[in-house]
Amino acid sequence: MDSMTVIAVVSIVTAGLTIAIGSLGPAFGEGRAVATALSALAQQPDAAATITRTLFVGLAMVESVAIYCFVVSMILLFANPFWNHVIAQAAGH
Amino acid sequence: MDSMTVIAVVSIVTAGLTIAIGSLGPAFGEGRAVATALSALAQQPDAAATITRTLFVGLAMVESVAIYCFVVSMILLFANPFWNHVIAQAAGH
Amino acid sequence: MDSMTVIAVVSIVTAGLTIAIGSLGPAFGEGRAVATALSALAQQPDAAATITRTLFVGLAMVESVAIYCFVVSMILLFANPFWNHVIAQAAGH
Amino acid sequence: MDSMTVIAVVSIVTAGLTIAIGSLGPAFGEGRAVATALSALAQQPDAAATITRTLFVGLAMVESVAIYCFVVSMILLFANPFWNHVIAQAAGH
Amino acid sequence: MDSMTVIAVVSIVTAGLTIAIGSLGPAFGEGRAVATALSALAQQPDAAATITRTLFVGLAMVESVAIYCFVVSMILLFANPFWNHVIAQAAGH
Amino acid sequence: MDSMTVIAVVSIVTAGLTIAIGSLGPAFGEGRAVATALSALAQQPDAAATITRTLFVGLAMVESVAIYCFVVSMILLFANPFWNHVIAQAAGH
Amino acid sequence: MDSMTVIAVVSIVTAGLTIAIGSLGPAFGEGRAVATALSALAQQPDAAATITRTLFVGLAMVESVAIYCFVVSMILLFANPFWNHVIAQAAGH
Amino acid sequence: MDSMTVIAVVSIVTAGLTIAIGSLGPAFGEGRAVATALSALAQQPDAAATITRTLFVGLAMVESVAIYCFVVSMILLFANPFWNHVIAQAAGH
Amino acid sequence: MDSMTVIAVVSIVTAGLTIAIGSLGPAFGEGRAVATALSALAQQPDAAATITRTLFVGLAMVESVAIYCFVVSMILLFANPFWNHVIAQAAGH
Amino acid sequence: MDSMTVIAVVSIVTAGLTIAIGSLGPAFGEGRAVATALSALAQQPDAAATITRTLFVGLAMVESVAIYCFVVSMILLFANPFWNHVIAQAAGH
Amino acid sequence: MDSMTVIAVVSIVTAGLTIAIGSLGPAFGEGRAVATALSALAQQPDAAATITRTLFVGLAMVESVAIYCFVVSMILLFANPFWNHVIAQAAGH
Amino acid sequence: MDSMTVIAVVSIVTAGLTIAIGSLGPAFGEGRAVATALSALAQQPDAAATITRTLFVGLAMVESVAIYCFVVSMILLFANPFWNHVIAQAAGH
Amino acid sequence: MDSMTVIAVVSIVTAGLTIAIGSLGPAFGEGRAVATALSALAQQPDAAATITRTLFVGLAMVESVAIYCFVVSMILLFANPFWNHVIAQAAGH
Amino acid sequence: MDSMTVIAVVSIVTAGLTIAIGSLGPAFGEGRAVATALSALAQQPDAAATITRTLFVGLAMVESVAIYCFVVSMILLFANPFWNHVIAQAAGH
């Protein structure tokens, strides 16, 4: 296989695996946070405002980790510096 | 195998595995959130409005992680930039 | 092996594994949600209407993740863009 | 090995593994749901009607995931589009 | 190895692994269901009729998953469409 | 290696692994069921008749899964259709 | 390696692994059953007769799974049909 | 493959895996911290100020670990010293 | 490597692994049984006779599984039928 | 591949994996410590000063382990003694 | 490699792994038994004699499993029948 | 690859993996110790002096294990006896 | 590689892995025993003499398993019978 | 690769992995022991002297297992008998 194919192949596989593996942690973490929020609401309905506000801040923090993975995955698919270099090189050849 | 076949093969495998692995986390997380919502409802039926609203926001957050994986999977199958490049190259050849 | 065989082989394997692995999470998640619904019903029979309604919405969310996997699996078997391309190419050859 | 053998081999392996791996999740999930149903019945015998009805709806949802796997497994054995293509090709050869 | 041997070998391995892996989930699930049934009986002997009836329906659902695996395993050993095709081909040769 | 040896080798390995892996689930499941039966007996000695009867039905269901594996293992050793075919072929050669 | 050696090697490995892996499940299961029996005895010494009788029946069921593995292991070492076939063939050669 | 391709390939794979694996721990850890914060709020609403302040400091500490991984991932994609060296070398060649 | 060496090598490895893997289950199971026996003794010192007797019967059952593995391991080292066959063959050569 | 490429490749992979794997432990550990701190604050708000002080010392200890990994990762990327040696050698060649 | 070296190598590896893997189970089991003994002693100091006696019998049973592994390991290092055979053969050559 | 490259490569990989794997245990252990210290402080604020003193001694013991790994990692990078030997040999050549 | 190198290499690897893997079980087991001893002491300070004596006997039993591994590891490094044989052979050559 | 390089490479890898894997058990075990000591102190501050003394003896026992691994790791790096033999041989050559 020539260089371009190898880099394309590797970018595809890595883009997929990055978001796939990277979704495990945030999904578990968010599920856990939401679950506790619900049982906290059931236990102390008066504190609903504080609880939901803290929940949303927390979910945003956890979601940020998933977004790091999504960003890397999108960079690999659509703004891959190594692919651009190879394309440029092939064009300028 | 020529470049086109390799990229096709890798795209198929990655598209499948991305959504397969990426479904584990969200499914567990959502199952957990729904489960706690139900036991919270049983414990505090009066807070049903707050609980279901918080549940749906939480499920949406967790589902978003699954959707990142589905988006990457669909991109690989139907809008794959590397495949398009190879097809264009083969056509222009 | 020629290109067509390789793509067929890879599509078969990926279609099977996608739904197989992708069934783990939703099945666990739904089992957990159903289980909690039942113990919630036993604990608070008066809230049966709210509980079952929330359960069905939740199951639908979790099932949607399984359906993403099933959709990808069916696409790979019956509407595979890469296979169609190769068949078209072989026909037009 | 020629194309036909490879596709046959891969179909056999995938058909078996799909249902084997795909049976893990539903079996666990159903076992859990049934188990909770039983302890819910013991705790609140008066709600038996609601509990068993919810249980059967839930089991049907979980079973559906197992059936997705079984369907893919049967498609691979008896209605495999790739195998049919190869057989047709070999016949028309 | 010739095609026939490969298909035979793969069928043997897959038939064994399918039922072996496929027995894990149902066995765990049924063990769990039976265990809870017993502790439910000890807790509420008066509900024995409802509990055992629900248990048997539940066990039948879980067993059905094991039977899917057994069916695929038997199909691979005694009604394997790919093996039949190869035998027919070898006979008609 | 000739076809016969390959099939013999594969049959031996699969027969052993099938019963070995297939014994994990039933053994765990039965151990769990027996354990709960014993603690149920200690908790409610008066329900001994119902408990032991339900236990034996349950154990029979779980044992059936182990027996599926044992049956496949024995078929592979002593009534292997692929081996018989190869022996017949070698004899008729 | 000639056929005889291969079959001997495979039989040795499979015989060992079958009983090794196959001992995990029964040993755990029996340990669990015995453990619960002991705590049941401590809780309800008056039911000792029923408990020990149920324990021994249960242990026999679990032990039967271990014995399936031991039987397959012994068959592979001392009554291996494939080995006998090869020895007979070598003798009659 | 020439040196440049190898380094590009390895950088892509490592960048993806680093953030993917590195997201597991922080996502779990943050999910756990947020979950406990919520149940702490439900238990002691008066301490909300102290709890949320401690939570944010703690989340920042855990997030820092995720950021180490993201930094390494970005360095590998956009400021890779080895890639720069090879590019410089190729340019000066 | 000649046949004799291969069989010797495989026998050594299998003998070691059989007892090594096979010791996991019984050791855990016995540890658990002994542990429960001790806490049962602490809870009900008057039933010491029944408890220790049941414990020893149970330990014997679990130990029997370990002894199956030890027996297979010793057979492979000192009464290996395949090794004896090869030695006899080499001697009679 | 020449020596320089191999060392570059290995340094990239190791730098990424070191911080990726090395982030698992500290992230879990810190998440756990923060979680307990929060529930301790909820339980004993008067001891907030002691608790947060102990928490920060503890987090620093756990963070130190993550920093060891980050240091090794940075050394491999920017102050790699083996890379420097090879560069020096190549320059002095 | 000649036969003697292969057998030596395999004996070394197997001797090490046998005792290494074989130490996991007994060490866990004994740790558990000792732990329960201690908490039993704290709960019922008057039964110290019975508890410690039962503990020592139980530890001896668990230790016996570790000793099986140690015996096999020592046999492989110092009384290896296959090694002796090869040495004898080499000497008599 | 020549000797020097191989040793450099292996040293890099081992240095990274040693500290990466070696950070798992201490990070978990310290996280657990800190967590218990905090809940102990919340439960018994009067014993704060004894608790924090014991905590710091304990953390130092656990940290020592992480430092063993860091020391080995640094030795491999900066005081590697095998690398020094090879460099000396190459210089004296 | 000649025989001597192979045996040296294998001895080094096995010696390291034996003690590394073999340290897992005893370290967990001892940690558990010590932990229970401490909570037993807190629960029943009057039984300190019996508890610590039983603890030390138990730790000695568990430590003995670790020492088996250490002994095998040291034998492989400094009293390796196979290495001695090869050295003797090389010297007498 | 010549003998010396192979032995150096293997010694480096084994030294690193031995201490890395070998640090898992002791770190967990010590963390657990320290954690229980702290909660024991909180529960029974009067027994602080006995508890800390028992803790330190226990930590020393667990640490000894880590030190076995560190000793083997250091022996492999700085007093490796096989390396010394090869160096001596190379010098005397």
PDB file of C-alpha atoms in Angstrom, chain M residues 21-53:
ATOM      1  CA  ILE M  21       2.331 -12.572  39.424  1.00  0.00           C
ATOM      2  CA  GLY M  22       2.926 -14.521  42.592  1.00  0.00           C
ATOM      3  CA  SER M  23       2.923 -11.334  44.657  1.00  0.00           C
ATOM      4  CA  LEU M  24      -0.623 -10.400  43.708  1.00  0.00           C
ATOM      5  CA  GLY M  25      -2.431 -13.051  45.720  1.00  0.00           C
ATOM      6  CA  PRO M  26      -0.440 -12.870  48.967  1.00  0.00           C
ATOM      7  CA  ALA M  27      -0.451  -9.059  48.970  1.00  0.00           C
ATOM      8  CA  PHE M  28      -4.232  -8.940  48.583  1.00  0.00           C
ATOM      9  CA  GLY M  29      -4.736 -11.718  51.092  1.00  0.00           C
ATOM     10  CA  GLU M  30      -2.479 -10.174  53.724  1.00  0.00           C
ATOM     11  CA  GLY M  31      -3.989  -6.744  53.197  1.00  0.00           C
ATOM     12  CA  ARG M  32      -7.406  -8.221  53.779  1.00  0.00           C
ATOM     13  CA  ALA M  33      -6.319 -10.117  56.881  1.00  0.00           C
ATOM     14  CA  VAL M  34      -4.611  -7.063  58.389  1.00  0.00           C
ATOM     15  CA  ALA M  35      -7.633  -4.908  57.584  1.00  0.00           C
ATOM     16  CA  THR M  36     -10.024  -7.274  59.347  1.00  0.00           C
ATOM     17  CA  ALA M  37      -7.653  -7.587  62.275  1.00  0.00           C
ATOM     18  CA  LEU M  38      -7.729  -3.835  62.717  1.00  0.00           C
ATOM     19  CA  SER M  39     -11.494  -3.587  62.629  1.00  0.00           C
ATOM     20  CA  ALA M  40     -11.706  -6.573  64.957  1.00  0.00           C
ATOM     21  CA  LEU M  41      -9.369  -4.818  67.377  1.00  0.00           C
ATOM     22  CA  ALA M  42     -11.550  -1.719  67.240  1.00  0.00           C
ATOM     23  CA  GLN M  43     -14.629  -3.814  67.913  1.00  0.00           C
ATOM     24  CA  GLN M  44     -13.241  -5.971  70.715  1.00  0.00           C
ATOM     25  CA  PRO M  45     -10.080  -4.416  72.229  1.00  0.00           C
ATOM     26  CA  ASP M  46     -10.090  -6.943  75.061  1.00  0.00           C
ATOM     27  CA  ALA M  47      -9.376  -9.812  72.694  1.00  0.00           C
ATOM     28  CA  ALA M  48      -6.260  -8.099  71.339  1.00  0.00           C
ATOM     29  CA  ALA M  49      -3.930 -10.893  72.424  1.00  0.00           C
ATOM     30  CA  THR M  50      -5.903 -13.669  70.694  1.00  0.00           C
ATOM     31  CA  ILE M  51      -6.516 -11.561  67.609  1.00  0.00           C
ATOM     32  CA  THR M  52      -2.927 -10.526  67.005  1.00  0.00           C
ATOM     33  CA  ARG M  53      -1.664 -14.073  67.658  1.00  0.00           C
TER      34      ARG M  53
END
